Short mmCIF file of C-alpha atoms and ligand atoms in Angstrom, two decimals:
data_model
loop_
_atom_site.label_atom_id
_atom_site.label_comp_id
_atom_site.label_asym_id
_atom_site.label_seq_id
_atom_site.Cartn_x
_atom_site.Cartn_y
_atom_site.Cartn_z
CA MET A 20 -51.45 -21.31 55.04
CA SER A 21 -48.57 -20.15 57.57
CA PHE A 22 -48.24 -22.68 60.96
CA ALA A 23 -46.03 -22.96 63.41
CA LYS A 24 -42.90 -24.84 62.91
CA VAL A 25 -42.33 -26.52 66.04
CA SER A 26 -40.07 -29.39 66.78
CA PHE A 27 -41.23 -32.94 67.72
CA GLU A 28 -39.64 -32.87 71.09
CA ASP A 29 -41.59 -29.45 71.80
CA SER A 30 -44.89 -30.47 70.56
CA LEU A 31 -45.99 -34.17 70.67
CA GLU A 32 -43.12 -35.34 73.23
CA LYS A 33 -43.65 -32.89 75.75
CA ASN A 34 -47.71 -32.42 75.26
CA VAL A 35 -48.87 -35.63 74.05
CA VAL A 36 -46.58 -38.51 74.75
CA ALA A 37 -45.25 -37.39 78.05
CA THR A 38 -48.72 -36.42 79.51
CA GLY A 39 -50.23 -39.88 78.75
CA LYS A 40 -52.41 -38.24 75.73
CA CYS A 41 -50.95 -40.39 73.11
CA VAL A 42 -53.31 -42.93 71.54
CA GLY A 43 -50.54 -44.41 69.47
CA CYS A 44 -52.58 -43.95 66.20
CA GLY A 45 -49.09 -43.88 64.47
CA THR A 46 -50.17 -40.52 62.13
CA CYS A 47 -47.13 -38.65 63.17
CA VAL A 48 -44.89 -41.19 62.12
CA VAL A 49 -46.80 -41.57 58.78
CA VAL A 50 -46.51 -37.89 57.98
CA CYS A 51 -43.28 -36.90 58.90
CA PRO A 52 -41.45 -36.03 55.68
CA PHE A 53 -38.07 -36.73 57.14
CA SER A 54 -38.59 -40.24 58.41
CA CYS A 55 -37.50 -39.16 61.81
CA LEU A 56 -40.30 -40.91 63.89
CA GLU A 57 -40.59 -44.84 64.33
CA TYR A 58 -43.63 -46.60 65.67
CA VAL A 59 -42.05 -48.54 68.95
CA LYS A 60 -44.08 -50.06 71.45
CA GLY A 61 -47.32 -48.26 70.47
CA LYS A 62 -45.73 -44.81 70.54
CA PRO A 63 -43.75 -42.39 68.21
CA LYS A 64 -40.09 -42.49 68.96
CA LEU A 65 -37.77 -40.02 67.32
CA VAL A 66 -34.59 -41.93 65.65
CA GLU A 67 -33.33 -39.19 63.56
CA GLU A 68 -32.45 -35.68 64.36
CA CYS A 69 -36.02 -33.69 64.17
CA LYS A 70 -35.94 -30.98 61.06
CA VAL A 71 -38.64 -28.63 62.88
CA CYS A 72 -40.92 -28.96 60.14
CA GLY A 73 -43.93 -28.82 62.47
CA ILE A 74 -45.90 -31.50 60.31
CA CYS A 75 -46.32 -33.94 62.92
CA ALA A 76 -48.12 -31.54 65.32
CA ARG A 77 -50.37 -30.41 62.57
CA ALA A 78 -51.63 -34.06 62.12
CA CYS A 79 -51.73 -35.35 65.59
CA PRO A 80 -55.35 -35.58 66.97
CA ARG A 81 -54.18 -35.17 70.39
CA TYR A 82 -52.53 -31.81 69.80
CA GLU A 83 -54.41 -28.60 69.56
CA TRP A 84 -57.87 -30.30 68.81
CA THR A 85 -61.07 -28.40 68.79
CA TRP A 86 -64.35 -30.15 68.22
CA SER A 87 -65.98 -26.91 66.72
CA LYS A 88 -63.35 -26.76 63.99
CA ALA A 89 -63.47 -30.39 63.24
CA GLU A 90 -67.20 -30.24 62.88
CA ASN A 91 -67.32 -27.09 60.94
CA PHE A 92 -64.72 -28.73 58.51
CA VAL A 93 -66.61 -31.79 58.00
CA PHE A 94 -70.49 -30.80 58.24
CA GLY A 95 -70.14 -27.11 57.61
CA ARG A 96 -71.60 -26.35 61.24
CA GLU A 97 -71.26 -27.36 64.87
CA ARG A 98 -73.81 -29.66 66.46
CA ASN A 99 -76.61 -28.33 68.48
CA ASN A 100 -77.49 -29.45 71.91
CA GLU A 101 -79.88 -32.30 70.71
CA GLU A 102 -77.11 -33.85 68.53
CA LYS A 103 -75.75 -36.14 71.49
CA PHE A 104 -73.66 -38.27 69.33
CA GLY A 105 -72.71 -36.13 66.78
CA ILE A 106 -74.15 -34.85 63.60
CA TYR A 107 -76.23 -37.26 61.26
CA ARG A 108 -78.53 -38.03 58.35
CA LYS A 109 -79.90 -41.34 59.08
CA LEU A 110 -80.07 -44.16 61.60
CA LEU A 111 -80.61 -47.58 60.73
CA ILE A 112 -80.26 -51.16 61.80
CA ALA A 113 -78.55 -53.38 59.04
CA ARG A 114 -77.25 -56.75 58.19
CA ALA A 115 -75.27 -57.96 55.39
CA GLN A 116 -76.82 -60.54 53.03
CA ASP A 117 -73.81 -62.37 52.12
CA GLU A 118 -73.43 -65.82 54.18
CA GLU A 119 -69.67 -65.78 53.77
CA ILE A 120 -69.57 -62.31 55.47
CA LEU A 121 -72.12 -63.20 58.20
CA LYS A 122 -69.93 -66.19 59.32
CA VAL A 123 -66.83 -64.06 59.97
CA CYS A 124 -68.32 -60.68 60.96
CA GLN A 125 -68.64 -59.09 64.32
CA ASP A 126 -72.24 -57.78 64.42
CA GLY A 127 -74.17 -57.43 61.41
CA GLY A 128 -71.10 -57.45 58.91
CA ILE A 129 -71.74 -53.94 57.62
CA ALA A 130 -68.05 -52.75 57.61
CA THR A 131 -67.15 -55.81 55.61
CA ALA A 132 -70.04 -55.43 53.38
CA LEU A 133 -69.64 -51.98 52.58
CA VAL A 134 -65.91 -52.23 51.87
CA ALA A 135 -66.45 -55.32 49.87
CA PHE A 136 -69.13 -53.96 47.82
CA ALA A 137 -66.98 -50.84 47.15
CA LEU A 138 -64.12 -52.80 46.06
CA GLU A 139 -66.35 -54.96 43.50
CA LYS A 140 -67.76 -51.79 41.95
CA GLY A 141 -64.37 -50.15 41.50
CA LEU A 142 -65.30 -47.17 43.84
CA ILE A 143 -62.07 -48.01 45.70
CA ASP A 144 -58.84 -49.89 44.80
CA GLY A 145 -57.98 -50.80 48.25
CA ALA A 146 -59.20 -50.54 51.98
CA VAL A 147 -57.11 -49.39 55.41
CA LEU A 148 -58.28 -52.26 57.99
CA SER A 149 -57.06 -54.32 60.67
CA GLY A 150 -55.91 -57.49 60.06
CA LYS A 151 -54.88 -60.47 62.41
CA SER A 152 -51.53 -61.63 63.22
CA ARG A 153 -50.46 -64.87 62.20
CA GLU A 154 -48.35 -65.68 65.13
CA LYS A 155 -50.52 -64.33 68.22
CA PRO A 156 -54.10 -64.81 68.08
CA PHE A 157 -56.38 -61.85 68.00
CA TYR A 158 -53.31 -59.56 67.75
CA PRO A 159 -54.41 -56.62 65.47
CA VAL A 160 -52.36 -55.68 62.58
CA PRO A 161 -52.79 -52.81 60.26
CA LYS A 162 -53.80 -54.09 56.98
CA LEU A 163 -54.00 -52.71 53.31
CA ALA A 164 -56.78 -55.12 51.82
CA THR A 165 -57.25 -55.17 48.03
CA THR A 166 -59.22 -58.15 47.33
CA ARG A 167 -62.45 -59.36 48.69
CA GLU A 168 -60.84 -62.25 50.53
CA GLU A 169 -58.44 -59.95 52.20
CA VAL A 170 -61.52 -57.70 53.54
CA LEU A 171 -63.33 -60.80 54.93
CA GLU A 172 -60.00 -61.81 56.69
CA CYS A 173 -60.26 -58.46 58.55
CA ALA A 174 -63.70 -58.88 59.80
CA GLY A 175 -64.54 -59.25 63.40
CA THR A 176 -63.29 -57.16 66.24
CA LYS A 177 -59.84 -57.24 67.98
CA TYR A 178 -59.92 -55.54 71.10
CA SER A 179 -56.36 -54.36 71.38
CA TYR A 180 -55.34 -51.16 69.30
CA SER A 181 -54.78 -51.40 66.10
CA PRO A 182 -52.94 -48.23 64.51
CA ASN A 183 -54.59 -48.85 60.90
CA VAL A 184 -53.22 -45.42 59.88
CA LEU A 185 -49.84 -47.17 59.35
CA ALA A 186 -51.51 -49.18 56.62
CA LEU A 187 -52.09 -45.94 54.81
CA ALA A 188 -48.25 -45.38 54.23
CA GLU A 189 -48.46 -49.09 52.48
CA ALA A 190 -51.35 -47.77 50.46
CA LEU A 191 -49.32 -44.58 49.29
CA LYS A 192 -46.22 -46.88 48.50
CA GLN A 193 -48.32 -49.19 46.28
CA LYS A 194 -50.04 -45.87 44.51
CA LYS A 195 -53.45 -46.43 45.55
CA THR A 196 -56.09 -43.61 44.40
CA SER A 197 -59.18 -44.55 46.48
CA LEU A 198 -59.53 -46.15 49.52
CA ALA A 199 -61.81 -46.88 52.22
CA PHE A 200 -60.67 -46.54 55.80
CA VAL A 201 -62.14 -48.45 58.75
CA GLY A 202 -61.03 -47.42 62.04
CA THR A 203 -61.87 -46.43 65.71
CA PRO A 204 -62.96 -42.85 66.59
CA CYS A 205 -59.32 -41.94 67.33
CA GLN A 206 -58.28 -42.92 63.95
CA ILE A 207 -61.00 -41.44 62.27
CA GLN A 208 -60.00 -37.80 64.04
CA SER A 209 -56.47 -38.52 62.73
CA VAL A 210 -57.78 -38.68 59.19
CA ARG A 211 -59.76 -35.54 59.67
CA LYS A 212 -56.70 -33.79 61.23
CA MET A 213 -54.68 -34.60 58.40
CA GLN A 214 -57.48 -33.22 56.04
CA MET A 215 -57.59 -30.11 57.99
CA ALA A 216 -54.08 -29.52 57.92
CA GLY A 217 -54.17 -29.83 54.30
CA LEU A 218 -51.72 -32.67 53.96
CA LYS A 219 -53.12 -34.04 50.38
CA LYS A 220 -50.40 -36.37 49.77
CA TYR A 221 -51.86 -38.59 52.91
CA VAL A 222 -55.56 -37.97 52.34
CA ALA A 223 -56.35 -37.31 48.82
CA PRO A 224 -56.91 -41.13 48.23
CA LEU A 225 -59.19 -41.37 51.30
CA LYS A 226 -62.75 -41.63 49.74
CA PHE A 227 -65.01 -43.16 52.73
CA LEU A 228 -64.36 -43.18 56.42
CA ILE A 229 -65.85 -45.84 58.13
CA GLY A 230 -65.89 -45.46 62.10
CA LEU A 231 -66.69 -47.84 64.53
CA MET A 232 -68.27 -47.14 68.04
CA CYS A 233 -65.68 -47.67 70.63
CA SER A 234 -65.82 -47.55 74.63
CA GLU A 235 -62.24 -48.50 75.07
CA SER A 236 -59.40 -50.84 73.82
CA PHE A 237 -57.47 -53.04 76.02
CA THR A 238 -53.58 -53.61 76.36
CA TYR A 239 -53.01 -57.18 74.47
CA GLU A 240 -50.54 -58.23 77.34
CA GLY A 241 -53.34 -57.63 79.95
CA LEU A 242 -56.60 -58.81 78.58
CA MET A 243 -55.34 -61.58 76.26
CA GLU A 244 -52.13 -62.99 78.00
CA LYS A 245 -52.62 -62.27 81.71
CA HIS A 246 -56.33 -62.50 81.96
CA LEU A 247 -58.00 -64.60 79.47
CA LYS A 248 -54.73 -67.06 79.24
CA GLN A 249 -53.03 -67.12 82.65
CA THR A 250 -56.03 -66.48 84.82
CA LEU A 251 -58.97 -67.97 83.33
CA GLY A 252 -56.81 -70.81 81.37
CA ILE A 253 -58.26 -70.01 78.00
CA ASN A 254 -56.05 -71.22 75.29
CA LEU A 255 -55.85 -68.18 73.20
CA ASP A 256 -55.44 -70.29 69.81
CA GLU A 257 -58.93 -71.98 70.20
CA ILE A 258 -60.59 -68.30 70.16
CA GLU A 259 -62.99 -68.02 67.54
CA LYS A 260 -64.51 -64.72 68.46
CA MET A 261 -64.88 -62.06 71.09
CA ASN A 262 -67.55 -59.52 71.66
CA ILE A 263 -68.76 -57.16 74.49
CA LYS A 264 -72.45 -57.40 75.16
CA GLY A 265 -72.80 -56.29 78.57
CA LYS A 266 -69.98 -58.86 79.38
CA MET A 267 -66.95 -59.86 77.07
CA LEU A 268 -68.12 -62.97 75.65
CA VAL A 269 -65.08 -65.05 74.63
CA THR A 270 -66.31 -68.06 72.04
CA THR A 271 -63.91 -70.72 71.76
CA ARG A 272 -64.23 -74.36 69.98
CA SER A 273 -65.86 -75.63 72.94
CA GLU A 274 -67.70 -72.90 75.10
CA VAL A 275 -68.82 -69.30 75.58
CA LYS A 276 -66.98 -67.80 78.41
CA ALA A 277 -68.54 -64.44 79.78
CA VAL A 278 -66.03 -62.41 81.42
CA PRO A 279 -67.49 -59.61 83.45
CA LEU A 280 -66.14 -56.10 82.31
CA LYS A 281 -65.09 -54.92 85.94
CA GLU A 282 -62.58 -57.94 85.69
CA ILE A 283 -60.92 -56.66 82.66
CA LYS A 284 -61.23 -52.72 83.27
CA GLN A 285 -57.58 -52.95 84.71
CA TYR A 286 -56.39 -53.76 81.13
CA VAL A 287 -58.02 -50.55 79.57
CA ARG A 288 -55.44 -48.36 77.82
CA SER A 289 -54.68 -45.45 79.75
CA SER A 290 -55.02 -42.93 76.90
CA CYS A 291 -58.52 -44.48 76.06
CA LYS A 292 -59.71 -42.76 79.50
CA LEU A 293 -59.04 -39.41 78.34
CA CYS A 294 -61.23 -40.12 74.94
CA ASP A 295 -64.47 -38.22 74.44
CA ASP A 296 -65.64 -39.76 71.33
CA PHE A 297 -67.67 -42.94 71.48
CA SER A 298 -69.54 -43.12 67.92
CA SER A 299 -66.75 -41.77 65.65
CA GLU A 300 -68.60 -38.66 65.38
CA LEU A 301 -66.54 -37.51 62.13
CA ALA A 302 -66.82 -40.27 60.20
CA ASP A 303 -69.05 -40.69 56.72
CA ILE A 304 -70.82 -43.57 58.40
CA SER A 305 -70.43 -44.88 61.91
CA LEU A 306 -71.15 -48.47 63.02
CA GLY A 307 -71.62 -50.57 66.26
CA GLY A 308 -72.84 -53.13 68.15
CA LEU A 309 -74.91 -51.42 70.79
CA GLY A 310 -76.18 -54.75 72.68
CA LEU A 311 -77.73 -55.92 69.10
CA SER A 312 -77.45 -59.50 68.31
CA ASP A 313 -76.07 -60.22 64.55
CA TRP A 314 -77.28 -56.80 63.45
CA THR A 315 -74.98 -53.35 63.32
CA PHE A 316 -76.38 -49.97 64.36
CA VAL A 317 -75.60 -47.79 61.54
CA ILE A 318 -75.21 -43.84 61.80
CA VAL A 319 -75.08 -42.30 58.17
CA ARG A 320 -73.58 -38.88 58.78
CA THR A 321 -72.29 -37.49 55.27
CA GLU A 322 -73.46 -37.18 52.10
CA LYS A 323 -70.71 -39.55 50.95
CA GLY A 324 -71.59 -41.95 53.51
CA GLU A 325 -75.00 -41.95 52.37
CA GLU A 326 -74.28 -42.38 48.71
CA LEU A 327 -72.32 -45.46 49.57
CA PHE A 328 -74.97 -46.88 51.92
CA GLU A 329 -77.79 -46.45 49.74
CA ALA A 330 -75.71 -47.70 46.76
CA ALA A 331 -75.16 -50.93 48.69
CA ARG A 332 -78.78 -51.34 49.81
CA ASN A 333 -80.16 -50.76 46.29
CA ALA A 334 -77.77 -53.45 45.17
CA GLY A 335 -79.09 -55.83 47.83
CA VAL A 336 -75.68 -56.26 49.56
CA LEU A 337 -77.39 -55.54 53.07
CA GLU A 338 -80.87 -55.48 54.58
CA THR A 339 -82.49 -53.00 57.08
CA ARG A 340 -84.97 -53.09 59.65
CA PRO A 341 -86.77 -49.94 61.67
CA LEU A 342 -85.00 -48.32 64.57
CA GLU A 343 -88.07 -48.25 66.44
CA LYS A 344 -87.93 -51.90 67.49
CA ASP A 345 -84.46 -51.13 69.09
CA GLU A 346 -85.21 -48.11 71.08
CA PHE A 347 -82.90 -49.64 73.66
CA ALA A 348 -79.82 -49.45 71.37
CA LEU A 349 -80.48 -45.77 70.62
CA ASN A 350 -80.75 -44.84 74.40
CA LEU A 351 -77.68 -46.93 74.92
CA LEU A 352 -75.71 -44.84 72.27
CA VAL A 353 -76.76 -41.39 73.70
CA LYS A 354 -75.61 -43.01 77.32
CA LEU A 355 -72.50 -44.18 76.39
CA SER A 356 -71.32 -41.18 74.06
CA ASP A 357 -72.61 -39.04 77.36
CA LYS A 358 -70.36 -41.21 79.53
CA LYS A 359 -67.22 -40.73 77.40
CA ARG A 360 -67.74 -36.97 77.29
CA LYS A 361 -68.18 -36.63 81.00
CA ARG A 362 -65.33 -39.22 81.54
CA LYS A 363 -63.07 -36.62 79.79
CA ALA A 364 -64.24 -33.68 81.17
CA GLU A 365 -63.35 -35.29 84.84
C1 LIG B 4 -61.45 -51.80 70.04
C2 LIG B 4 -63.05 -51.63 69.67
C3 LIG B 4 -63.85 -51.57 70.66
C4 LIG B 4 -65.41 -51.28 70.17
N1 LIG B 4 -66.44 -51.08 71.35
C5 LIG B 4 -67.83 -51.01 70.99
C6 LIG B 4 -68.61 -50.78 72.04
O1 LIG B 4 -68.15 -50.20 73.11
N2 LIG B 4 -69.92 -50.53 71.66
C7 LIG B 4 -70.17 -50.85 70.40
O2 LIG B 4 -71.36 -50.78 69.80
N3 LIG B 4 -69.13 -51.14 69.31
C8 LIG B 4 -68.14 -51.50 69.62
N4 LIG B 4 -67.13 -51.60 68.74
C9 LIG B 4 -67.63 -51.64 67.49
C10 LIG B 4 -68.02 -53.36 66.90
O3 LIG B 4 -67.10 -54.12 67.81
C11 LIG B 4 -68.25 -53.59 65.57
O4 LIG B 4 -66.80 -53.22 65.08
C12 LIG B 4 -69.03 -52.77 64.91
O5 LIG B 4 -70.23 -53.04 65.31
C13 LIG B 4 -69.28 -53.11 63.30
O6 LIG B 4 -69.55 -54.35 63.28
P1 LIG B 4 -69.41 -55.22 61.72
O7 LIG B 4 -69.99 -56.42 62.02
O8 LIG B 4 -70.45 -54.36 60.89
O9 LIG B 4 -68.28 -55.28 61.41
P2 LIG B 4 -67.42 -56.23 60.62
O10 LIG B 4 -68.00 -56.51 59.13
O11 LIG B 4 -66.91 -57.68 61.36
O12 LIG B 4 -65.87 -55.62 60.32
C14 LIG B 4 -65.09 -55.21 61.54
C15 LIG B 4 -64.14 -53.98 61.02
O13 LIG B 4 -63.39 -53.64 62.00
C16 LIG B 4 -62.04 -53.35 61.92
N5 LIG B 4 -61.38 -53.51 63.13
C17 LIG B 4 -61.30 -54.84 63.82
N6 LIG B 4 -60.77 -54.51 64.99
C18 LIG B 4 -60.13 -53.43 64.91
C19 LIG B 4 -59.47 -52.39 65.59
N7 LIG B 4 -58.95 -53.00 66.97
N8 LIG B 4 -59.06 -51.25 65.73
C20 LIG B 4 -59.58 -50.75 64.23
N9 LIG B 4 -60.39 -51.37 63.42
C21 LIG B 4 -60.42 -52.64 63.92
C22 LIG B 4 -61.85 -54.48 60.55
O14 LIG B 4 -60.62 -53.73 59.80
C23 LIG B 4 -62.99 -54.53 60.16
O15 LIG B 4 -63.06 -53.74 58.97
C24 LIG B 4 -65.69 -51.69 68.95
C25 LIG B 4 -64.80 -51.93 68.13
C26 LIG B 4 -63.50 -51.90 68.40
C27 LIG B 4 -62.56 -52.25 67.36
S1 LIG B 5 -43.03 -34.23 61.00
FE1 LIG B 5 -41.06 -32.25 61.12
S2 LIG B 5 -41.53 -31.63 63.50
FE2 LIG B 5 -42.17 -33.82 63.12
S3 LIG B 5 -40.39 -35.04 63.47
FE3 LIG B 5 -40.78 -35.03 61.45
S4 LIG B 5 -39.20 -33.38 61.04
FE4 LIG B 5 -39.54 -33.25 63.39
S1 LIG B 6 -50.17 -38.60 65.99
FE1 LIG B 6 -50.92 -40.40 67.46
S2 LIG B 6 -49.40 -41.44 67.55
FE2 LIG B 6 -48.45 -39.41 67.24
S3 LIG B 6 -48.08 -38.48 69.12
FE3 LIG B 6 -50.28 -37.91 68.40
S4 LIG B 6 -51.84 -39.57 69.32
FE4 LIG B 6 -49.49 -40.37 69.46
S1 LIG B 7 -61.48 -45.36 73.40
FE1 LIG B 7 -61.03 -43.89 71.95
S2 LIG B 7 -58.78 -43.50 72.27
FE2 LIG B 7 -59.45 -45.57 73.06
S3 LIG B 7 -59.19 -46.85 71.19
FE3 LIG B 7 -61.24 -45.97 71.40
S4 LIG B 7 -61.33 -44.28 70.13
FE4 LIG B 7 -59.30 -44.59 70.33
#
């Protein structure tokens, strides 16, 4: 297939980075065959003379992106007007059965349970996830996990941006052949864009794409250091869990502090305001909390996703409950998906 050989400066720098559309996914950095780009302060930076191969532009989810093309690629058709949160096969509410996972997970532990199950059954030999920095509490770090212990260490949401695609480079270095990928909607789009561009070297090992629901992510400096630490006096080392259920709930060793979302809106990353995908509409399986307590809302979208989910359910790794009891969560999913699409259109 022929494509435009356009330089980084004329494509991504000018149209994505300079315009504030860059989400900082790191995909361009990973795919540059000449290692011209480095990931600096959440953005790509040209550190060698660009060889004008055009590959980074083909892989970037914020450059020449069209939903119809992406949906046709993943599902063989475009969504219809009723499919408000994208194309799917099944909706479920689910929870992991493993007590160890339930202790560390965000909602129902389905992301961790599915990845741990796939690893245990040999369906994958690694997973691209988001771990936690050892130095900075709740600072997310892209992580290639190859053991159950490492998968469990990555459980739980970090509300700052984690460029998980960068850990794909590590997986390729280690010659992994079958991977699960967990990430935010923008990262699932990165992987789909690489697939559509035919960048086989990077995408061939990716077997399962597990997408998270995501309204926004926050700058670490703003949310954690400025607001929680300086303004509210929370000792970041004492935080055990952070979750958003109408408010941001910060669980420390001694209390649960409820922080109104309007207080922290100012720390939302600016590129998130241009994002129109709430529920990882192109993932194999999408997962979110949607106001549920200790259960995960699951959208099974593709055949691959269904095979993995059903295999885990049949093995007793997770339990499900009927959706009917949680209609509010479905309504919230429609509302938040709609809100994000409208926000971008504005
Ligand atoms: C930035 C962000 C915003 C979110 N906003 C919403 C929301 O508005 N509404 C909603 O319903 N759900 C939201 N979620 C999803 C929700 O927090 C849970 O991730 C989801 O319900 C799955 O829960 P679980 O218990 O199955 O996951 P777990 O089993 O706890 O696994 C969590 C997985 O998330 C990955 N992860 C953690 N932090 C990040 C990160 N920063 N970037 C990429 N991957 C990460 C880990 O690698 C882990 O595999 C958000 C998630 C993130 C990361
Ligand atoms: S991928 Fe190609 S166009 Fe992009 S920075 Fe590297 S050499 Fe330049
Ligand atoms: S690929 Fe990702 S990091 Fe690179 S310019 Fe595009 S959005 Fe930014
Ligand atoms: S709001 Fe969009 S751009 Fe921001 S982290 Fe979530 S998926 Fe990515």
